Coordinates of C-alpha atoms and ligand atoms in Angstrom, one line a residue:
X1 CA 9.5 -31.3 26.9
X2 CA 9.9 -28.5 29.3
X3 CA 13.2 -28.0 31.0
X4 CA 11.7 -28.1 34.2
X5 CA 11.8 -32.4 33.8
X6 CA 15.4 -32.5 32.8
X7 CA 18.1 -33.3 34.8
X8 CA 20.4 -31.2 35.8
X9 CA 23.7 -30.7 38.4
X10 CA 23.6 -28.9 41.3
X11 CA 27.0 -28.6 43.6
X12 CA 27.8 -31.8 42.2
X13 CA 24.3 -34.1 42.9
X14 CA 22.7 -35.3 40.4
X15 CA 19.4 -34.2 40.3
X16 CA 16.7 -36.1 38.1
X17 CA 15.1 -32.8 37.3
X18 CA 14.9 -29.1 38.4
X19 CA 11.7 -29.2 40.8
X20 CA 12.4 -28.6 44.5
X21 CA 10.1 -29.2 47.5
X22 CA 9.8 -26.1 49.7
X23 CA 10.6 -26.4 53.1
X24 CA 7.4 -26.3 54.8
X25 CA 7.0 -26.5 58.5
X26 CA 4.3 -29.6 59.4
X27 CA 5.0 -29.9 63.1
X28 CA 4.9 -33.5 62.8
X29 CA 7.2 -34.3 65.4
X30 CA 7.0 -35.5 69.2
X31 CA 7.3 -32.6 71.8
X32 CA 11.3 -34.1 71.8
X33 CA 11.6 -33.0 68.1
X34 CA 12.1 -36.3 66.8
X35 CA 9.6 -36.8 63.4
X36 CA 7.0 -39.4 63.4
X37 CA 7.3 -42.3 61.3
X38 CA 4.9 -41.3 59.1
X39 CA 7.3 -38.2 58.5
X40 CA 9.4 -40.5 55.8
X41 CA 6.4 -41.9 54.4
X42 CA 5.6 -37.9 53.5
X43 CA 9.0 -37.6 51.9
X44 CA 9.2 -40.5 50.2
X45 CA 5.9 -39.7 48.5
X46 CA 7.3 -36.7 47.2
X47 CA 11.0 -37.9 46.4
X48 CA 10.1 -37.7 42.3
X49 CA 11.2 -34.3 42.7
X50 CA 14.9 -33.4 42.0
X51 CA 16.0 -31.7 45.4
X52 CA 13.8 -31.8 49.0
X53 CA 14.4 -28.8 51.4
X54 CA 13.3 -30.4 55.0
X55 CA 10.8 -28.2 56.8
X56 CA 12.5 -25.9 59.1
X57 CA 14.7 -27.6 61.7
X58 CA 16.1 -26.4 65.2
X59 CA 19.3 -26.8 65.5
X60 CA 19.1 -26.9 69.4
X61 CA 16.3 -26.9 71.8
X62 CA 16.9 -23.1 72.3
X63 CA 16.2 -22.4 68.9
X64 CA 12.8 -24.0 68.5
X65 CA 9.8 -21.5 68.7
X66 CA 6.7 -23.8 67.4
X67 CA 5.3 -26.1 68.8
X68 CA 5.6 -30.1 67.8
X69 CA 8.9 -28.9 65.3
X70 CA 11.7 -31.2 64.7
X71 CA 15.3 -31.0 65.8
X72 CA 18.6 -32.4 64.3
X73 CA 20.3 -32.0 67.8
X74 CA 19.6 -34.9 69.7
X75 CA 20.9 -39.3 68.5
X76 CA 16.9 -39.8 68.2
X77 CA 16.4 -36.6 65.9
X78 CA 19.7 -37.9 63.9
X79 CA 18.0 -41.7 63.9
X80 CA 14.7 -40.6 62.9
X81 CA 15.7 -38.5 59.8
X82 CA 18.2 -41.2 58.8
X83 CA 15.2 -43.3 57.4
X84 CA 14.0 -40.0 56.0
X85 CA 17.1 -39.3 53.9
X86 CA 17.6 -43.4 53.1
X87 CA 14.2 -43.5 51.9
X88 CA 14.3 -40.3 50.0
X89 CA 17.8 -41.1 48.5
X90 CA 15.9 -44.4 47.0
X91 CA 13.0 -42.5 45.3
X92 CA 16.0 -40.8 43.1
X93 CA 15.4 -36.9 45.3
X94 CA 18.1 -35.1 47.1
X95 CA 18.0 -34.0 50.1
X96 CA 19.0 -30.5 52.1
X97 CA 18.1 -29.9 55.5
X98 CA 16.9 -26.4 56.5
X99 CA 17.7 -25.4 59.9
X100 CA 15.4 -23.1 61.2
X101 CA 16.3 -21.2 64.8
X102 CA 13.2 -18.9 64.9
X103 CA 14.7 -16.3 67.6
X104 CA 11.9 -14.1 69.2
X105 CA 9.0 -16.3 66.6
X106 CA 9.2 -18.8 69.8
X107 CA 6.7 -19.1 72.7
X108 CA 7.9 -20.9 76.2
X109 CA 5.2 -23.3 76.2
X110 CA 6.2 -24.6 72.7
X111 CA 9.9 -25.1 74.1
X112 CA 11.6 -28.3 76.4
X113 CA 13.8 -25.5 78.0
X114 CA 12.9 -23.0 80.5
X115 CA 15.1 -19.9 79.1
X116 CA 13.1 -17.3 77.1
X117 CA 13.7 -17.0 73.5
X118 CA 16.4 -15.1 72.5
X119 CA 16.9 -12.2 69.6
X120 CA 19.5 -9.8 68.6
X121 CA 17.3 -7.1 70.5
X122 CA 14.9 -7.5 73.3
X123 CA 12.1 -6.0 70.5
X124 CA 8.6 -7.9 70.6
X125 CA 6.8 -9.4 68.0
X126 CA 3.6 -7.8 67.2
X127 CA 0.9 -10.9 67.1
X128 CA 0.4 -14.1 68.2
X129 CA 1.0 -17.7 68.1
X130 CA -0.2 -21.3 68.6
X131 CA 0.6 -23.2 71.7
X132 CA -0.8 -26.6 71.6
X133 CA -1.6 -26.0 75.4
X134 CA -3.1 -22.5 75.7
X135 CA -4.0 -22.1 72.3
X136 CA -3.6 -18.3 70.5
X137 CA -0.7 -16.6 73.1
X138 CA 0.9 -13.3 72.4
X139 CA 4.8 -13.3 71.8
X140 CA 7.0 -12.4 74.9
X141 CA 9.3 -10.2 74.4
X142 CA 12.9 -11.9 73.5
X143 CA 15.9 -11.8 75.5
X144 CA 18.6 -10.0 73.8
X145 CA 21.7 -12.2 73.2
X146 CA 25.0 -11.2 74.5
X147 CA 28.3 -10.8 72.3
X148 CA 29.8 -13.4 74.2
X149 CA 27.0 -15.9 73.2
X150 CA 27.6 -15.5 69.8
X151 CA 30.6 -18.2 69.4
X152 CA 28.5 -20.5 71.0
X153 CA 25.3 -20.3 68.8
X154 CA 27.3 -20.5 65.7
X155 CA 29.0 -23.9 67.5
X156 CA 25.4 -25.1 67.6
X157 CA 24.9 -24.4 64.0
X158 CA 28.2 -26.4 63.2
X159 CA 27.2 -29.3 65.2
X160 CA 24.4 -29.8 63.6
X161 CA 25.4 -29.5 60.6
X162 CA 27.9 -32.4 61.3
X163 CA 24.8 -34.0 62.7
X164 CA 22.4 -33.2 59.3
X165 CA 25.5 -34.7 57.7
X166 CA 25.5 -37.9 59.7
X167 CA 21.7 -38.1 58.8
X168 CA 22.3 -39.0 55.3
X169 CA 21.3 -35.3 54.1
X170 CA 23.0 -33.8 51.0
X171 CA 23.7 -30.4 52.0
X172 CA 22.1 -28.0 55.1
X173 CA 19.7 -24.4 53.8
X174 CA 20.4 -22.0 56.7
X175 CA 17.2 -19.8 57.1
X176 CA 17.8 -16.6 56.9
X177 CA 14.3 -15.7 55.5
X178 CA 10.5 -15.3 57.0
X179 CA 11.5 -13.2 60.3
X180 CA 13.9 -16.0 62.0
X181 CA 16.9 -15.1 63.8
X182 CA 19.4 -15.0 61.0
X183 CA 16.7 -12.7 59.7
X184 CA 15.9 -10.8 62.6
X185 CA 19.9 -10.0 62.3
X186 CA 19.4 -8.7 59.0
X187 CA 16.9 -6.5 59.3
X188 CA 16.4 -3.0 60.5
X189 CA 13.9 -3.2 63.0
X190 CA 14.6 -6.3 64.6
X191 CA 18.4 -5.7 65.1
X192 CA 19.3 -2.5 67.5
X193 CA 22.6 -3.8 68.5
X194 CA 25.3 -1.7 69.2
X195 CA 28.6 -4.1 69.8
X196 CA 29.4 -4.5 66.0
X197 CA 26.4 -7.0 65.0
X198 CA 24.2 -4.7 64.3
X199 CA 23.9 -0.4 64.0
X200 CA 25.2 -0.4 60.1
X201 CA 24.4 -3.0 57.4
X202 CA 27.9 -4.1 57.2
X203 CA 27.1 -4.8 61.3
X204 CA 23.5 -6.4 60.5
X205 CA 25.0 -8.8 57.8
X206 CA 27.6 -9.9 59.9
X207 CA 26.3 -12.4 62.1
X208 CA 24.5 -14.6 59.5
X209 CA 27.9 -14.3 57.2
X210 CA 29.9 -15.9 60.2
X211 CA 27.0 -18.3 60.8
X212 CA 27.5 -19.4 56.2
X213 CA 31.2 -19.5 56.9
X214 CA 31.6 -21.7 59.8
X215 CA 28.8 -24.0 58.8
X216 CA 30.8 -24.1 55.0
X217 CA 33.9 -24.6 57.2
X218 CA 32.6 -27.2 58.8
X219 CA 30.7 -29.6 56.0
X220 CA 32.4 -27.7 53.0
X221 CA 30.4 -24.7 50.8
X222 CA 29.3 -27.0 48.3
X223 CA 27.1 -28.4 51.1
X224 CA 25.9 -25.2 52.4
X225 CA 23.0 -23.3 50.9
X226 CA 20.8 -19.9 52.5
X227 CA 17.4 -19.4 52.1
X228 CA 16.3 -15.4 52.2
X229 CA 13.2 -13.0 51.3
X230 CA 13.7 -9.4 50.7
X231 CA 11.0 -7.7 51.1
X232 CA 8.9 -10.2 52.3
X233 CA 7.2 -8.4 56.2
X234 CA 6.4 -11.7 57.9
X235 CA 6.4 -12.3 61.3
X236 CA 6.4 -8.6 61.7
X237 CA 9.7 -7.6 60.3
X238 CA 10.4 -4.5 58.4
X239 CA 13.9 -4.1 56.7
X240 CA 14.2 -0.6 55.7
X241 CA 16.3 -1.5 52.5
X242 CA 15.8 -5.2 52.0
X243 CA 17.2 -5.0 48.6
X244 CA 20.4 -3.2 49.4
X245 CA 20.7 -5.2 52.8
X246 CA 20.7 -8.7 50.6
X247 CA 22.9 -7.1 47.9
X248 CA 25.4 -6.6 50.3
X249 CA 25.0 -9.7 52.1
X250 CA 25.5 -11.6 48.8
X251 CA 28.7 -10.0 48.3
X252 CA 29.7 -10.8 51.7
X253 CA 29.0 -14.7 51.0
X254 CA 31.2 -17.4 48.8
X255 CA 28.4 -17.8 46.9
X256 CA 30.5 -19.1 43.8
X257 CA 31.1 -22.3 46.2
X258 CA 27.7 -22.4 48.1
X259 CA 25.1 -25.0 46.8
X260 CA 22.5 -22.6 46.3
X261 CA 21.1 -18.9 47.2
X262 CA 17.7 -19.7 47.5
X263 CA 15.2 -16.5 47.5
X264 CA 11.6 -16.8 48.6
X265 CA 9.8 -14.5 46.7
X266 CA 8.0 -11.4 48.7
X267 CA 4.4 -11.8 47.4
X268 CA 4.4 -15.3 48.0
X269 CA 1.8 -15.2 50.7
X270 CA 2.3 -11.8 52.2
X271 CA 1.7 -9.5 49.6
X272 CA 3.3 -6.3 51.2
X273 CA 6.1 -4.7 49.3
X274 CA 8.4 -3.2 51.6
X275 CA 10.7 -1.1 49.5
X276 CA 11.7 -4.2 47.3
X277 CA 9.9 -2.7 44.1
X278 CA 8.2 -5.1 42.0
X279 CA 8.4 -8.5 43.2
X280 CA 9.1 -9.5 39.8
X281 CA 12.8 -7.0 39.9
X282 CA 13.9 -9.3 43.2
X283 CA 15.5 -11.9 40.7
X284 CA 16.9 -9.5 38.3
X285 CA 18.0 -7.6 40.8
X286 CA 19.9 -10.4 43.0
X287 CA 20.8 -12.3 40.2
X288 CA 24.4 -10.6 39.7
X289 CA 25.2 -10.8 43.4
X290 CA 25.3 -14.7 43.0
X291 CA 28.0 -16.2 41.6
X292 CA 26.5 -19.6 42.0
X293 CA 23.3 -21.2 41.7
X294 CA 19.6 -19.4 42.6
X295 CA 16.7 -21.0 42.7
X296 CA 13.7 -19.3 43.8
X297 CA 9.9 -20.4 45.5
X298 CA 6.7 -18.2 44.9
X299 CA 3.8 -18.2 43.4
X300 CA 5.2 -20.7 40.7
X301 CA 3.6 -22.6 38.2
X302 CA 4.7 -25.0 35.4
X303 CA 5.0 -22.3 32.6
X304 CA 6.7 -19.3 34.6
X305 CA 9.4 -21.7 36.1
X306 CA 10.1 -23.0 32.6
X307 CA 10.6 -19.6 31.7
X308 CA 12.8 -18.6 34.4
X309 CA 14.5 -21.7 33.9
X310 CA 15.4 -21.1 30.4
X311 CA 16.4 -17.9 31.1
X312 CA 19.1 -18.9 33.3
X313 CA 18.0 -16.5 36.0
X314 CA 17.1 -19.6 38.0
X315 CA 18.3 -23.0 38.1
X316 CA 15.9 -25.0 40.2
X317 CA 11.9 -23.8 40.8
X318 CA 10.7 -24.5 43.8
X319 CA 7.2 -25.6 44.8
X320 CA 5.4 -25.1 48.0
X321 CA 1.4 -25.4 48.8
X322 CA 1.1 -27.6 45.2
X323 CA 3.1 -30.0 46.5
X324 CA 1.0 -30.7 50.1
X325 CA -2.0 -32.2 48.9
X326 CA 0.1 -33.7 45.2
X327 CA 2.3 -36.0 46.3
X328 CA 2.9 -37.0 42.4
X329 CA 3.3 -32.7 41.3
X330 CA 6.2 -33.9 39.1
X331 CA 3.8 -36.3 37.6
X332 CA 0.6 -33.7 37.3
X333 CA 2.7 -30.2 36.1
X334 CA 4.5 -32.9 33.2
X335 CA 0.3 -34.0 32.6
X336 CA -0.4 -30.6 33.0
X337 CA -3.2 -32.8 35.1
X338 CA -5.4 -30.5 37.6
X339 CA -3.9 -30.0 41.2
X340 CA -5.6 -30.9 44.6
X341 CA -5.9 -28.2 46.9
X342 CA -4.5 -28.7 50.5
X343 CA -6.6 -28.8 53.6
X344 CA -6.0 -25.7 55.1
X345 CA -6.8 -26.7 58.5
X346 CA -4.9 -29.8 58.6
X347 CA -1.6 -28.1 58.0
X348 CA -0.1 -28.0 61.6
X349 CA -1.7 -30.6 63.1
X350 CA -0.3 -33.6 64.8
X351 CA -1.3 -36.8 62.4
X352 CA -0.6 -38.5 59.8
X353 CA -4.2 -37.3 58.0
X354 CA -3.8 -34.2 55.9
X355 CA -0.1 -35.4 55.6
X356 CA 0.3 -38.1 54.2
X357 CA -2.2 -39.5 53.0
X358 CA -2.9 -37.3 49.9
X359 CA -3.2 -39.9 46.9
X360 CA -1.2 -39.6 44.0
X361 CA -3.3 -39.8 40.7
X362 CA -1.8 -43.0 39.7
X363 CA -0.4 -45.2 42.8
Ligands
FMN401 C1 2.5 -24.7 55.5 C2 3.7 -23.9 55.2 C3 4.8 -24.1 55.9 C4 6.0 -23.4 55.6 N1 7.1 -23.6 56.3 C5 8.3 -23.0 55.9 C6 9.5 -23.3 56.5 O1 9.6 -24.2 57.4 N2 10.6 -22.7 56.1 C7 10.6 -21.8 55.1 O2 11.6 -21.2 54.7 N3 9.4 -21.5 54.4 C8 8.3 -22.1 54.8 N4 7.2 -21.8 54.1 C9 7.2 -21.1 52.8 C10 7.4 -22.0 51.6 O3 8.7 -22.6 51.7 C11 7.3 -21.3 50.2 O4 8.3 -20.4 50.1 C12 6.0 -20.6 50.1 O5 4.9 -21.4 50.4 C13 5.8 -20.0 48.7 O6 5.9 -21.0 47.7 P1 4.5 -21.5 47.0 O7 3.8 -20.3 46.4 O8 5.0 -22.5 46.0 O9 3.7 -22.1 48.1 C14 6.0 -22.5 54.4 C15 4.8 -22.3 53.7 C16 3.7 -23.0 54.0 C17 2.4 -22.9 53.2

């Protein structure tokens, strides 16, 4: 049998096998960020699997930039994804929270608070994005955040980590991938500061190394993972040297105590290649700049995880799009049964259809 269906131990869980769920944004909340009901009926479905990574969460309203997104900031939010992590935790799955403060990726009329998004610099995002409201809106340009703010926005990550805790989650994924804040800090187009967070790498990293610290302060480094993407130009970010920028940044973080590094591949679904080489030398590459466990999302199938797997270059594989429309995907890659493909068009909306109401092959 492949290793990918054998347990395993991760930071100390017990995990009933090495497949993780992806965190992948649904907007299936109310405009307070609480999830719908039918948000643990989702999980639940897909709790065979050894770890779940939430969909991207705000950790304040500040920090939300989609529309219909969930929080872990509010008694509600912390309420709601309580019945999440209960029902998970009784399908045998993990769980880890992945909070998500998307920075300048924000539009006002996706927000409950009046302020304008906030960045490390006041740069604009090329593009647009959905506003349930006016539709298609171009990004505004981001207000840049003050050194003084800092402490405070790393408080907010703390609380709700203490909140994600509270929740019944097993650990919290810090986004630092996909062109979010902690991303726009790494990166070289996106960060123009001149106080000491930003100007050199050493300056750029900074920021998302206090954010690791105090949130492994706070709930301990065994409960605190990061999620990251060299190389990967989404959401119109350009490092100029994403390799050497995460090399450095992993040598900055206790990764030897940290739950996971977790790298999102760069030709996932944005095939540009920005300096990173290969997308097959990112692992490699990284690989001696965690002392802990990586697990990795991309592109995977049942035979290149196993591979990577046995390798020991990884230790979990993480699954995305297969898992949206296969509730059962631990069930179908052991079959090697065929795979239902998603409704593309039903990804962000509102309701419970295109959600959660994929069938598994056997029920
Ligand atoms: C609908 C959708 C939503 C996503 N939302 C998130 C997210 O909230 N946070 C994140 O880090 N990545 C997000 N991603 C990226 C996935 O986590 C994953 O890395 C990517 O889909 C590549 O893996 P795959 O090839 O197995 O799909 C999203 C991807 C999709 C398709």
């Amino acid at each position: 049998m492949s290793s990918l269906f054998e347990p395993t131990t991760l930071a100390g869980l017990a995990l009933q096998n090495r497949i993780a769920m992806a965190p992948l944004t649904r907007n299936r909340a109310d405009v307070m960020g609480v999830p719908k009901p039918f948000v643990r009926d989702y999980y639940a479905q897909r709790a065979r699997v050894g770890l779940i990574i939430s969909e991207g969460t705000q950790t304040s309203f500040a920090g939300q930039g989609y529309c219909r997104t969930p929080g872990i900031h509010t008694s509600e939010q912390v309420a709601a994804w309580k019945r999440v992590t209960d029902a998970v935790h009784a399908r045998g799955a993990k769980m880890f929270m992945q909070f998500m403060h998307c920075g300048r990726i924000a539009h006002p009329l996706n927000r409950q608070i009046p302020d304008a998004p906030v960045a490390p610099s006041a740069v604009r995002p090329a593009g647009q994005m959905w506003t349930d409201q006016q539709q298609l809106q171009d990004f505004p340009t981001p207000r840049a955040l003050e050194t003084a703010e800092l402490p405070a926005l790393i408080d907010e990550f703390v609380a709700a980590a203490h909140n994600a805790i509270a929740a019944g989650f097993d650990g919290v994924e810090l986004h630092a991938a996909n062109g979010y804040l902690l991303n726009q800090f790494l990166a070289s187009n996106t960060n123009l500061r001149t106080d000491g967070y930003g100007t050199s790498l050493h300056g750029r990293i900074r920021f998302v190394v206090e954010v690791v610290k105090a949130v492994a302060a706070a709930i301990g480094p065994a409960r605190t993972a990061i999620r990251v993407s060299p190389g990967h130009m989404f959401n119109d970010l350009v490092d100029a040297n994403p390799l050497e920028t995460h090399r450095v940044l992993l040598d900055d973080l206790p990764t030897a105590d940290m739950a996971y590094v977790h790298v999102m591949l760069p030709d996932a679904f944005s095939p540009q290649l920005n300096n990173a080489g290969d997308a097959q030398t990112v692992l490699p590459t990284l690989r001696p700049h965690v002392k802990g466990a990586l697990i990795a999302a991309g592109n995977l199938t049942a035979a290149s995880a196993a591979t990577m797997l046995d390798s020991g270059l990884i230790q979990l594989a993480v699954f995305g799009r297969p898992i949206i429309a296969n509730p059962d995907l631990v069930e179908r890659l052991k079959s090697g049964a065929a795979l239902a493909a998603p409704r593309d068009d039903l990804l962000y909306t509102a309701d419970a259809e295109g959600y959660s109401d994929y069938p598994a092959l056997r029920s």
